[in-house]
Amino acid sequence: MNSTSKIQHSKSDFNTISVIGLGYIGLPTAAVFASRKKTVIGVDVNQDAIDTINRGEIHIVEPDLDMVVRATVTEGYLKATLEPEPADAFVIAVPTPFKDDHVPDLAYIQSACKAIAPVLEKGNLVVLESTSPVGATEQLSAWLAEERPDLSFPQQDGVNSDIRVAHCPERVLPGHVLSELVQNDRVIGGMSTKCSEMAVALYKTFVKGECIVTNARTAEMCKLTENSFRDVNIAFANELSMICDSLQINAWELIRLANRHPRVNILQPGPGVGGHCIAVDPWFIVSKTPEIARMIRTAREVNDHKPQWVIDKITARAERFKDPIIGCLGLTFKANIDDLRESPALEIVKILQEQNIGTIMACDVNVVDAQSPVPLSSLEDVLQKADIIVLLVDHDEFKTIDPELLKDKIIIDTRGCWR
Ligand code: SAJ
């Protein structure tokens, strides 16, 4: 242990930054660091993603990201590799899914620890960005310490540790990642004050928002709280929409009216809640405190029930046809992105296909055939052939469909955009 070591850090110390996990968060983060003229080594287990990035291209859809990646790769600031290399700071942005029983699965974080441990050097900073259950940053630090007994970690050596460890949860909205990365405030929870200080210096290389310091556990819980808050509020909107349907009230009109009250701000109902964050993170709270987190669990259950409610609606409307053609518009988990993770729209389409209630056509303007788990049709085809049109995702291209083309169809608009 190096109890006497004094590590002074300033912005300029971060000449080389490694980002582990080049997905929806890691790649934009790597690209933004690189755009600030930092040497960035992106690490991923997916060879295709690495080859794509090293060609200056991207493997995900996110506005403007292609330009930043192309520029930073061409200028030599960003490169992608399978094997971690030494760096001043390591930012871990790997997935944190849950297992079947909603228990968080930290296997990707553990693999990332194993991967970077051999190249860690005294004075390095390791930041966990992945949304994580409370205690994950401490666990990460324990895993690193196991791999590198020659180095000291904050749980052993506090402010004098050789390696600094912090949690800094990402909070960007898919579709607006590049601007939110720079503009949003960041919550930074170091395992010691020195860890926090160093992490603030790292993020200040590109964050224009405030970097607010707390401890690692509070930072972990803060991220989970934000997404649970949104989930609970969407559950309220979804529950309202089902109540309104049974009372023959237009839920969207109702919400518009109620939102005219100065202290009411109801979110929008939809076919359910998807994505890798809001549909997942509240379970991280529930799994730690199952007896206490009753509302958070119920909100999850309300939102998870919504796809089945939509399916029941479609089935009821399809009954009057002998062999209905049901056209489903949208597969992604929300508008104007290509992300299919935990998508309620995709779940609905898959279940409809299994149910044999007619011919199911699916269309998504942001999803390419190779990426789609279900066969895709063109929008023109769906609009021409379908008896029932189900709007599942409010992509711009769907919102602006000429109402004339819909007038002879049965419409099930789960997003309330064809009022
Ligand atoms: N949704 C509704 N009604 C609404 C809003 C959303 O049904 O009024 C649905 C969407 O269609 C989608 C799901 O909720 O299926 C989630 O979408 P979202 O836009 O609410 O959130 P995400 O998952 O794209 O991003 C969230 C954001 N968190 C919050 O707004 C508190 C983002 O800031 C986080 O960084 C991100 O989770 C994350 O990575 O955790």
Short mmCIF file of C-alpha atoms and ligand atoms in Angstrom, two decimals:
data_model
loop_
_atom_site.label_atom_id
_atom_site.label_comp_id
_atom_site.label_asym_id
_atom_site.label_seq_id
_atom_site.Cartn_x
_atom_site.Cartn_y
_atom_site.Cartn_z
CA MET A 1 0.00 0.00 0.00
CA ASN A 2 1.12 3.52 -0.69
CA SER A 3 -0.18 5.48 2.26
CA THR A 4 2.35 8.23 1.71
CA SER A 5 1.77 8.71 -2.02
CA LYS A 6 0.45 12.10 -3.00
CA ILE A 7 -1.30 12.13 -6.32
CA GLN A 8 -1.96 15.55 -7.75
CA HIS A 9 -4.35 15.64 -10.66
CA SER A 10 -5.44 18.32 -12.98
CA LYS A 11 -7.30 18.29 -16.28
CA SER A 12 -4.10 17.97 -18.24
CA ASP A 13 -3.34 14.61 -16.59
CA PHE A 14 -5.90 12.90 -18.77
CA ASN A 15 -3.97 12.49 -21.95
CA THR A 16 -5.29 9.04 -22.68
CA ILE A 17 -8.79 7.92 -21.78
CA SER A 18 -10.13 4.43 -22.24
CA VAL A 19 -13.85 3.78 -22.61
CA ILE A 20 -14.94 0.20 -22.01
CA GLY A 21 -18.14 -0.69 -23.87
CA LEU A 22 -18.83 1.15 -27.15
CA GLY A 23 -22.62 1.06 -27.16
CA TYR A 24 -25.27 3.74 -26.94
CA ILE A 25 -23.46 5.51 -24.09
CA GLY A 26 -19.83 4.46 -24.42
CA LEU A 27 -19.37 5.37 -28.07
CA PRO A 28 -20.78 8.92 -27.80
CA THR A 29 -18.78 9.45 -24.60
CA ALA A 30 -15.59 8.22 -26.27
CA ALA A 31 -16.25 10.41 -29.30
CA VAL A 32 -16.87 13.51 -27.20
CA PHE A 33 -13.65 13.00 -25.20
CA ALA A 34 -11.82 12.53 -28.51
CA SER A 35 -13.40 15.68 -29.92
CA ARG A 36 -11.68 17.52 -27.03
CA LYS A 37 -8.37 16.29 -28.45
CA LYS A 38 -7.88 13.51 -25.91
CA THR A 39 -6.42 10.23 -27.10
CA VAL A 40 -9.28 7.80 -26.63
CA ILE A 41 -9.02 4.03 -26.69
CA GLY A 42 -12.44 2.47 -27.02
CA VAL A 43 -12.68 -1.16 -25.99
CA ASP A 44 -15.44 -3.57 -26.92
CA VAL A 45 -15.97 -7.32 -27.22
CA ASN A 46 -17.76 -6.95 -30.56
CA GLN A 47 -15.29 -7.20 -33.46
CA ASP A 48 -17.86 -5.83 -35.95
CA ALA A 49 -18.39 -2.73 -33.83
CA ILE A 50 -14.63 -2.22 -33.58
CA ASP A 51 -14.11 -2.56 -37.33
CA THR A 52 -17.02 -0.21 -38.03
CA ILE A 53 -15.70 2.46 -35.65
CA ASN A 54 -12.14 2.17 -36.95
CA ARG A 55 -13.52 2.85 -40.44
CA GLY A 56 -14.96 6.07 -38.99
CA GLU A 57 -18.50 4.71 -39.10
CA ILE A 58 -21.03 3.87 -36.41
CA HIS A 59 -23.09 0.77 -35.59
CA ILE A 60 -25.95 2.55 -33.80
CA VAL A 61 -28.38 5.32 -34.74
CA GLU A 62 -27.83 8.57 -32.87
CA PRO A 63 -28.13 11.99 -34.51
CA ASP A 64 -24.77 13.59 -35.43
CA LEU A 65 -22.72 10.83 -33.81
CA ASP A 66 -21.49 9.63 -37.22
CA MET A 67 -19.90 13.01 -37.91
CA VAL A 68 -18.06 13.17 -34.58
CA VAL A 69 -16.82 9.58 -34.87
CA ARG A 70 -15.67 10.11 -38.47
CA ALA A 71 -13.80 13.29 -37.55
CA THR A 72 -12.15 11.93 -34.41
CA VAL A 73 -11.11 8.63 -36.02
CA THR A 74 -9.74 10.43 -39.09
CA GLU A 75 -7.75 12.85 -36.91
CA GLY A 76 -6.35 9.93 -34.93
CA TYR A 77 -7.88 10.78 -31.55
CA LEU A 78 -10.27 7.82 -31.39
CA LYS A 79 -9.55 4.18 -32.03
CA ALA A 80 -11.35 1.00 -31.07
CA THR A 81 -9.78 -2.25 -29.94
CA LEU A 82 -10.61 -5.62 -28.38
CA GLU A 83 -7.79 -5.50 -25.84
CA PRO A 84 -7.52 -2.76 -23.19
CA GLU A 85 -4.37 -0.66 -23.23
CA PRO A 86 -2.86 1.52 -20.48
CA ALA A 87 -4.63 4.86 -20.00
CA ASP A 88 -4.94 7.63 -17.41
CA ALA A 89 -8.65 7.05 -16.90
CA PHE A 90 -10.99 4.15 -17.60
CA VAL A 91 -14.69 4.82 -18.10
CA ILE A 92 -16.83 1.69 -17.88
CA ALA A 93 -20.06 1.86 -19.89
CA VAL A 94 -21.13 -1.76 -20.20
CA PRO A 95 -24.69 -3.11 -19.93
CA THR A 96 -26.20 -3.92 -16.53
CA PRO A 97 -29.23 -6.08 -17.34
CA PHE A 98 -31.17 -8.13 -14.83
CA LYS A 99 -31.59 -11.87 -14.60
CA ASP A 100 -34.93 -13.65 -14.95
CA ASP A 101 -35.95 -12.90 -11.39
CA HIS A 102 -35.21 -9.15 -11.77
CA VAL A 103 -31.95 -9.47 -9.85
CA PRO A 104 -29.25 -7.19 -11.32
CA ASP A 105 -26.62 -8.94 -13.38
CA LEU A 106 -23.17 -7.38 -12.89
CA ALA A 107 -21.36 -9.93 -15.07
CA TYR A 108 -20.39 -7.33 -17.71
CA ILE A 109 -18.91 -5.05 -15.04
CA GLN A 110 -16.97 -7.98 -13.64
CA SER A 111 -15.62 -8.84 -17.11
CA ALA A 112 -14.65 -5.21 -17.65
CA CYS A 113 -12.73 -5.28 -14.34
CA LYS A 114 -10.90 -8.44 -15.38
CA ALA A 115 -10.08 -6.87 -18.76
CA ILE A 116 -8.64 -3.59 -17.47
CA ALA A 117 -6.96 -4.90 -14.30
CA PRO A 118 -3.73 -6.03 -16.06
CA VAL A 119 -3.13 -2.56 -17.56
CA LEU A 120 -4.02 -0.49 -14.48
CA GLU A 121 -1.27 1.76 -13.18
CA LYS A 122 -0.82 3.77 -10.01
CA GLY A 123 -2.59 7.13 -10.38
CA ASN A 124 -5.34 5.81 -12.68
CA LEU A 125 -8.99 6.72 -12.31
CA VAL A 126 -11.73 4.14 -12.90
CA VAL A 127 -15.25 5.47 -13.38
CA LEU A 128 -18.33 3.29 -13.50
CA GLU A 129 -20.91 4.94 -15.76
CA SER A 130 -23.25 1.97 -16.19
CA THR A 131 -26.50 2.35 -14.30
CA SER A 132 -25.95 0.13 -11.32
CA PRO A 133 -27.58 -1.15 -8.13
CA VAL A 134 -26.46 0.46 -4.89
CA GLY A 135 -23.12 -1.05 -3.88
CA ALA A 136 -21.91 -1.85 -7.43
CA THR A 137 -19.06 0.70 -7.38
CA GLU A 138 -17.76 -0.81 -4.14
CA GLN A 139 -18.07 -4.25 -5.72
CA LEU A 140 -16.16 -3.08 -8.80
CA SER A 141 -13.38 -1.74 -6.62
CA ALA A 142 -13.28 -5.02 -4.69
CA TRP A 143 -13.01 -6.99 -7.96
CA LEU A 144 -10.15 -4.76 -9.15
CA ALA A 145 -8.38 -5.13 -5.80
CA GLU A 146 -8.65 -8.91 -6.09
CA GLU A 147 -6.99 -8.81 -9.51
CA ARG A 148 -4.30 -6.30 -8.51
CA PRO A 149 -3.08 -6.91 -4.94
CA ASP A 150 0.02 -4.81 -5.79
CA LEU A 151 -2.10 -1.63 -6.02
CA SER A 152 -4.15 0.05 -3.30
CA PHE A 153 -7.82 0.92 -3.71
CA PRO A 154 -10.05 3.42 -1.88
CA GLN A 155 -11.73 0.79 0.31
CA GLN A 156 -8.24 -0.04 1.62
CA ASP A 157 -6.41 3.24 1.56
CA GLY A 158 -9.02 6.03 1.40
CA VAL A 159 -7.74 9.31 -0.03
CA ASN A 160 -4.25 7.83 -0.46
CA SER A 161 -5.29 5.00 -2.76
CA ASP A 162 -3.21 4.26 -5.86
CA ILE A 163 -6.34 3.83 -7.92
CA ARG A 164 -9.24 6.27 -7.76
CA VAL A 165 -12.73 4.85 -8.19
CA ALA A 166 -15.97 6.75 -8.76
CA HIS A 167 -19.50 6.33 -10.04
CA CYS A 168 -20.79 8.86 -12.52
CA PRO A 169 -24.07 7.66 -13.97
CA GLU A 170 -24.91 8.60 -17.51
CA ARG A 171 -28.20 10.50 -17.81
CA VAL A 172 -28.52 11.23 -21.51
CA LEU A 173 -31.69 10.79 -23.51
CA PRO A 174 -31.34 8.56 -26.58
CA GLY A 175 -31.86 10.75 -29.64
CA HIS A 176 -30.31 13.76 -27.86
CA VAL A 177 -27.14 12.13 -26.57
CA LEU A 178 -24.51 14.48 -27.97
CA SER A 179 -26.09 17.66 -26.64
CA GLU A 180 -27.16 16.14 -23.31
CA LEU A 181 -23.68 14.68 -22.71
CA VAL A 182 -22.27 18.18 -22.78
CA GLN A 183 -25.13 20.20 -21.26
CA ASN A 184 -26.49 17.95 -18.48
CA ASP A 185 -25.30 18.22 -14.89
CA ARG A 186 -23.36 15.17 -13.71
CA VAL A 187 -23.61 13.52 -10.33
CA ILE A 188 -20.20 12.23 -9.29
CA GLY A 189 -19.84 9.81 -6.41
CA GLY A 190 -16.24 9.04 -5.57
CA MET A 191 -15.21 6.34 -3.12
CA SER A 192 -13.12 9.07 -1.46
CA THR A 193 -12.95 12.85 -1.81
CA LYS A 194 -9.84 12.45 -3.95
CA CYS A 195 -11.66 10.02 -6.21
CA SER A 196 -14.47 12.55 -6.67
CA GLU A 197 -12.04 15.39 -7.36
CA MET A 198 -10.28 13.41 -10.04
CA ALA A 199 -13.54 12.32 -11.65
CA VAL A 200 -14.79 15.92 -11.71
CA ALA A 201 -11.57 16.94 -13.48
CA LEU A 202 -12.12 14.19 -16.05
CA TYR A 203 -15.71 15.16 -16.85
CA LYS A 204 -14.91 18.86 -16.91
CA THR A 205 -12.98 18.19 -20.12
CA PHE A 206 -16.34 18.32 -21.92
CA VAL A 207 -19.26 18.80 -19.50
CA LYS A 208 -20.70 22.30 -19.50
CA GLY A 209 -23.27 21.42 -16.83
CA GLU A 210 -22.39 21.31 -13.16
CA CYS A 211 -20.46 18.32 -11.75
CA ILE A 212 -22.00 17.73 -8.34
CA VAL A 213 -20.09 15.63 -5.86
CA THR A 214 -21.56 13.01 -3.54
CA ASN A 215 -20.61 9.50 -2.45
CA ALA A 216 -20.80 6.43 -4.70
CA ARG A 217 -23.93 4.94 -3.11
CA THR A 218 -25.90 8.18 -3.39
CA ALA A 219 -24.81 8.59 -7.02
CA GLU A 220 -25.98 5.04 -7.78
CA MET A 221 -29.31 5.60 -6.06
CA CYS A 222 -29.71 9.01 -7.71
CA LYS A 223 -29.70 7.50 -11.17
CA LEU A 224 -32.12 4.75 -10.15
CA THR A 225 -34.37 7.34 -8.53
CA GLU A 226 -34.53 9.48 -11.69
CA ASN A 227 -35.61 6.57 -13.84
CA SER A 228 -38.02 5.21 -11.23
CA PHE A 229 -39.61 8.65 -10.92
CA ARG A 230 -40.23 8.62 -14.66
CA ASP A 231 -41.50 5.04 -14.60
CA VAL A 232 -43.98 5.80 -11.81
CA ASN A 233 -45.22 8.86 -13.69
CA ILE A 234 -45.61 6.95 -16.97
CA ALA A 235 -47.45 4.21 -15.05
CA PHE A 236 -49.87 6.87 -13.84
CA ALA A 237 -50.48 7.96 -17.45
CA ASN A 238 -50.84 4.35 -18.63
CA GLU A 239 -53.28 3.51 -15.85
CA LEU A 240 -55.27 6.65 -16.67
CA SER A 241 -55.43 5.67 -20.34
CA MET A 242 -56.96 2.30 -19.45
CA ILE A 243 -59.44 3.90 -17.04
CA CYS A 244 -60.37 6.47 -19.71
CA ASP A 245 -60.86 3.76 -22.30
CA SER A 246 -63.35 1.96 -20.10
CA LEU A 247 -65.17 5.27 -19.46
CA GLN A 248 -65.15 6.34 -23.15
CA ILE A 249 -62.94 9.35 -22.50
CA ASN A 250 -60.03 10.36 -24.74
CA ALA A 251 -57.05 10.02 -22.40
CA TRP A 252 -54.87 12.42 -24.38
CA GLU A 253 -57.47 15.16 -24.35
CA LEU A 254 -58.00 14.57 -20.64
CA ILE A 255 -54.27 14.82 -19.93
CA ARG A 256 -53.97 17.98 -22.03
CA LEU A 257 -56.75 19.54 -20.00
CA ALA A 258 -55.46 18.39 -16.60
CA ASN A 259 -51.99 19.67 -17.53
CA ARG A 260 -53.42 23.19 -17.80
CA HIS A 261 -53.37 23.16 -13.99
CA PRO A 262 -50.18 24.95 -12.91
CA ARG A 263 -49.02 22.09 -10.68
CA VAL A 264 -50.06 19.09 -12.79
CA ASN A 265 -47.76 17.59 -15.42
CA ILE A 266 -48.92 14.15 -16.50
CA LEU A 267 -46.76 12.21 -18.97
CA GLN A 268 -48.03 10.44 -22.08
CA PRO A 269 -49.60 6.96 -22.19
CA GLY A 270 -48.22 4.50 -24.70
CA PRO A 271 -48.08 0.77 -25.47
CA GLY A 272 -45.82 0.17 -22.45
CA VAL A 273 -42.40 1.24 -21.27
CA GLY A 274 -39.31 0.02 -23.06
CA GLY A 275 -35.63 0.61 -23.33
CA HIS A 276 -32.76 -0.65 -21.30
CA CYS A 277 -33.17 1.94 -18.55
CA ILE A 278 -36.65 2.83 -17.36
CA ALA A 279 -37.97 -0.69 -17.80
CA VAL A 280 -34.97 -2.10 -15.93
CA ASP A 281 -33.57 0.29 -13.33
CA PRO A 282 -36.55 0.41 -10.92
CA TRP A 283 -36.05 -3.33 -10.39
CA PHE A 284 -32.56 -2.54 -9.02
CA ILE A 285 -34.28 -0.68 -6.18
CA VAL A 286 -36.98 -3.32 -5.74
CA SER A 287 -34.47 -6.16 -5.59
CA LYS A 288 -32.51 -4.43 -2.79
CA THR A 289 -35.55 -3.41 -0.72
CA PRO A 290 -38.46 -5.61 -1.83
CA GLU A 291 -40.59 -5.01 1.27
CA ILE A 292 -40.37 -1.23 1.07
CA ALA A 293 -40.39 -0.43 -2.67
CA ARG A 294 -44.09 -1.13 -3.14
CA MET A 295 -45.07 1.77 -5.41
CA ILE A 296 -41.98 1.36 -7.58
CA ARG A 297 -42.81 -2.32 -8.07
CA THR A 298 -46.48 -1.60 -8.84
CA ALA A 299 -45.51 1.02 -11.43
CA ARG A 300 -43.34 -1.59 -13.15
CA GLU A 301 -46.22 -4.03 -13.12
CA VAL A 302 -48.68 -1.47 -14.53
CA ASN A 303 -46.28 -0.55 -17.35
CA ASP A 304 -45.41 -4.18 -18.06
CA HIS A 305 -49.11 -5.03 -18.33
CA LYS A 306 -49.81 -2.36 -20.95
CA PRO A 307 -48.64 -4.39 -24.02
CA GLN A 308 -51.10 -7.17 -23.14
CA TRP A 309 -53.86 -4.58 -22.78
CA VAL A 310 -53.04 -3.30 -26.29
CA ILE A 311 -53.04 -6.86 -27.66
CA ASP A 312 -56.48 -7.46 -26.14
CA LYS A 313 -57.74 -4.27 -27.82
CA ILE A 314 -56.37 -5.36 -31.20
CA THR A 315 -57.79 -8.87 -30.82
CA ALA A 316 -61.23 -7.48 -29.98
CA ARG A 317 -61.20 -5.20 -33.04
CA ALA A 318 -59.97 -8.04 -35.28
CA GLU A 319 -62.82 -10.36 -34.34
CA ARG A 320 -65.20 -9.02 -36.93
CA PHE A 321 -62.84 -9.90 -39.81
CA LYS A 322 -62.37 -13.38 -41.23
CA ASP A 323 -58.68 -12.98 -41.99
CA PRO A 324 -57.71 -9.46 -41.01
CA ILE A 325 -54.49 -7.83 -42.10
CA ILE A 326 -53.09 -6.00 -39.09
CA GLY A 327 -50.44 -3.40 -39.88
CA CYS A 328 -48.20 -2.50 -36.94
CA LEU A 329 -46.29 0.76 -37.26
CA GLY A 330 -43.14 0.92 -35.18
CA LEU A 331 -40.96 -1.64 -33.44
CA THR A 332 -38.45 0.41 -31.47
CA PHE A 333 -38.91 1.29 -27.82
CA LYS A 334 -39.63 4.93 -28.61
CA ALA A 335 -39.74 7.46 -31.42
CA ASN A 336 -36.97 8.34 -33.86
CA ILE A 337 -34.37 5.83 -32.70
CA ASP A 338 -33.42 2.33 -33.88
CA ASP A 339 -33.16 0.72 -30.44
CA LEU A 340 -35.26 -2.43 -29.99
CA ARG A 341 -34.23 -3.27 -26.43
CA GLU A 342 -37.15 -4.15 -24.14
CA SER A 343 -39.45 -2.65 -26.75
CA PRO A 344 -43.16 -3.06 -25.95
CA ALA A 345 -43.95 -2.50 -29.65
CA LEU A 346 -41.79 -5.45 -30.66
CA GLU A 347 -43.29 -7.57 -27.88
CA ILE A 348 -46.80 -6.77 -29.15
CA VAL A 349 -45.92 -7.66 -32.75
CA LYS A 350 -44.29 -10.95 -31.72
CA ILE A 351 -47.26 -12.00 -29.57
CA LEU A 352 -49.74 -11.06 -32.32
CA GLN A 353 -47.78 -13.23 -34.75
CA GLU A 354 -47.97 -16.19 -32.37
CA GLN A 355 -51.70 -15.73 -31.82
CA ASN A 356 -52.79 -16.48 -35.35
CA ILE A 357 -55.54 -13.87 -35.45
CA GLY A 358 -54.74 -12.72 -38.97
CA THR A 359 -51.86 -11.57 -41.11
CA ILE A 360 -49.48 -9.33 -39.19
CA MET A 361 -47.45 -6.76 -41.13
CA ALA A 362 -44.79 -4.75 -39.33
CA CYS A 363 -43.03 -1.60 -40.46
CA ASP A 364 -40.33 0.50 -38.86
CA VAL A 365 -38.64 3.26 -40.80
CA ASN A 366 -35.62 3.21 -38.47
CA VAL A 367 -34.99 -0.53 -38.43
CA VAL A 368 -33.20 -2.36 -41.24
CA ASP A 369 -34.14 -5.91 -42.26
CA ALA A 370 -30.93 -7.41 -40.93
CA GLN A 371 -31.54 -5.92 -37.49
CA SER A 372 -35.22 -6.83 -37.26
CA PRO A 373 -36.34 -9.95 -35.39
CA VAL A 374 -39.61 -9.90 -37.38
CA PRO A 375 -40.17 -9.59 -41.15
CA LEU A 376 -40.58 -5.98 -42.26
CA SER A 377 -42.95 -4.41 -44.81
CA SER A 378 -42.76 -0.98 -46.36
CA LEU A 379 -45.00 1.80 -45.05
CA GLU A 380 -46.72 2.03 -48.44
CA ASP A 381 -47.51 -1.68 -48.36
CA VAL A 382 -48.93 -1.54 -44.85
CA LEU A 383 -51.05 1.51 -45.64
CA GLN A 384 -52.35 -0.13 -48.78
CA LYS A 385 -53.12 -3.60 -47.46
CA ALA A 386 -53.95 -3.43 -43.74
CA ASP A 387 -57.52 -3.50 -42.42
CA ILE A 388 -56.38 -2.47 -38.97
CA ILE A 389 -53.52 -0.06 -38.39
CA VAL A 390 -51.88 -0.06 -34.99
CA LEU A 391 -49.60 2.87 -34.27
CA LEU A 392 -47.05 1.61 -31.77
CA VAL A 393 -44.21 4.11 -32.12
CA ASP A 394 -44.62 7.81 -32.89
CA HIS A 395 -41.74 8.11 -35.38
CA ASP A 396 -41.99 11.42 -37.28
CA GLU A 397 -42.68 9.55 -40.54
CA PHE A 398 -45.79 7.97 -38.98
CA LYS A 399 -47.08 11.12 -37.31
CA THR A 400 -47.22 12.86 -40.64
CA ILE A 401 -49.07 10.13 -42.59
CA ASP A 402 -51.77 11.69 -44.74
CA PRO A 403 -55.09 11.14 -42.83
CA GLU A 404 -56.70 10.36 -46.21
CA LEU A 405 -54.68 7.13 -46.35
CA LEU A 406 -56.07 6.07 -42.98
CA LYS A 407 -59.69 6.98 -43.40
CA ASP A 408 -61.01 3.52 -44.34
CA LYS A 409 -58.99 1.67 -41.73
CA ILE A 410 -59.62 0.67 -38.17
CA ILE A 411 -57.12 2.68 -36.18
CA ILE A 412 -55.60 1.77 -32.84
CA ASP A 413 -53.36 4.67 -31.91
CA THR A 414 -51.44 3.73 -28.77
CA ARG A 415 -49.53 7.02 -28.77
CA GLY A 416 -52.41 9.44 -29.28
CA CYS A 417 -50.81 11.21 -32.21
CA TRP A 418 -53.56 10.83 -34.83
CA ARG A 419 -56.18 12.63 -32.81
N1 SAJ B 1 -42.64 6.84 -22.46
C1 SAJ B 1 -44.01 6.90 -22.38
N2 SAJ B 1 -44.59 8.09 -22.05
C2 SAJ B 1 -43.86 9.21 -21.79
C3 SAJ B 1 -42.46 9.13 -21.85
C4 SAJ B 1 -41.88 7.94 -22.18
O1 SAJ B 1 -44.70 5.90 -22.60
O2 SAJ B 1 -44.47 10.24 -21.52
C5 SAJ B 1 -41.97 5.57 -22.79
C6 SAJ B 1 -41.17 5.62 -24.08
O3 SAJ B 1 -41.99 5.39 -25.19
C7 SAJ B 1 -40.18 4.50 -23.85
C8 SAJ B 1 -39.93 4.56 -22.35
O4 SAJ B 1 -41.02 5.29 -21.81
O5 SAJ B 1 -40.73 3.24 -24.18
C9 SAJ B 1 -38.65 5.22 -21.95
O6 SAJ B 1 -38.43 6.38 -22.73
P1 SAJ B 1 -37.88 7.74 -22.11
O7 SAJ B 1 -37.79 8.73 -23.21
O8 SAJ B 1 -38.67 8.13 -20.93
O9 SAJ B 1 -36.48 7.36 -21.52
P2 SAJ B 1 -35.15 6.62 -22.07
O10 SAJ B 1 -35.20 5.20 -21.61
O11 SAJ B 1 -34.94 6.86 -23.51
O12 SAJ B 1 -34.05 7.44 -21.26
C10 SAJ B 1 -34.14 7.51 -19.85
C11 SAJ B 1 -33.94 8.96 -19.42
N3 SAJ B 1 -34.26 9.11 -18.01
C12 SAJ B 1 -35.12 10.07 -17.55
O13 SAJ B 1 -35.67 10.84 -18.29
C13 SAJ B 1 -35.32 10.15 -16.08
C14 SAJ B 1 -32.50 9.38 -19.69
O14 SAJ B 1 -32.23 10.68 -19.18
C15 SAJ B 1 -31.53 8.38 -19.06
O15 SAJ B 1 -30.18 8.72 -19.30
C16 SAJ B 1 -31.82 7.02 -19.68
O16 SAJ B 1 -33.16 6.65 -19.32
C17 SAJ B 1 -30.82 6.03 -19.12
O17 SAJ B 1 -29.87 5.70 -19.83
O18 SAJ B 1 -30.97 5.61 -17.96
#
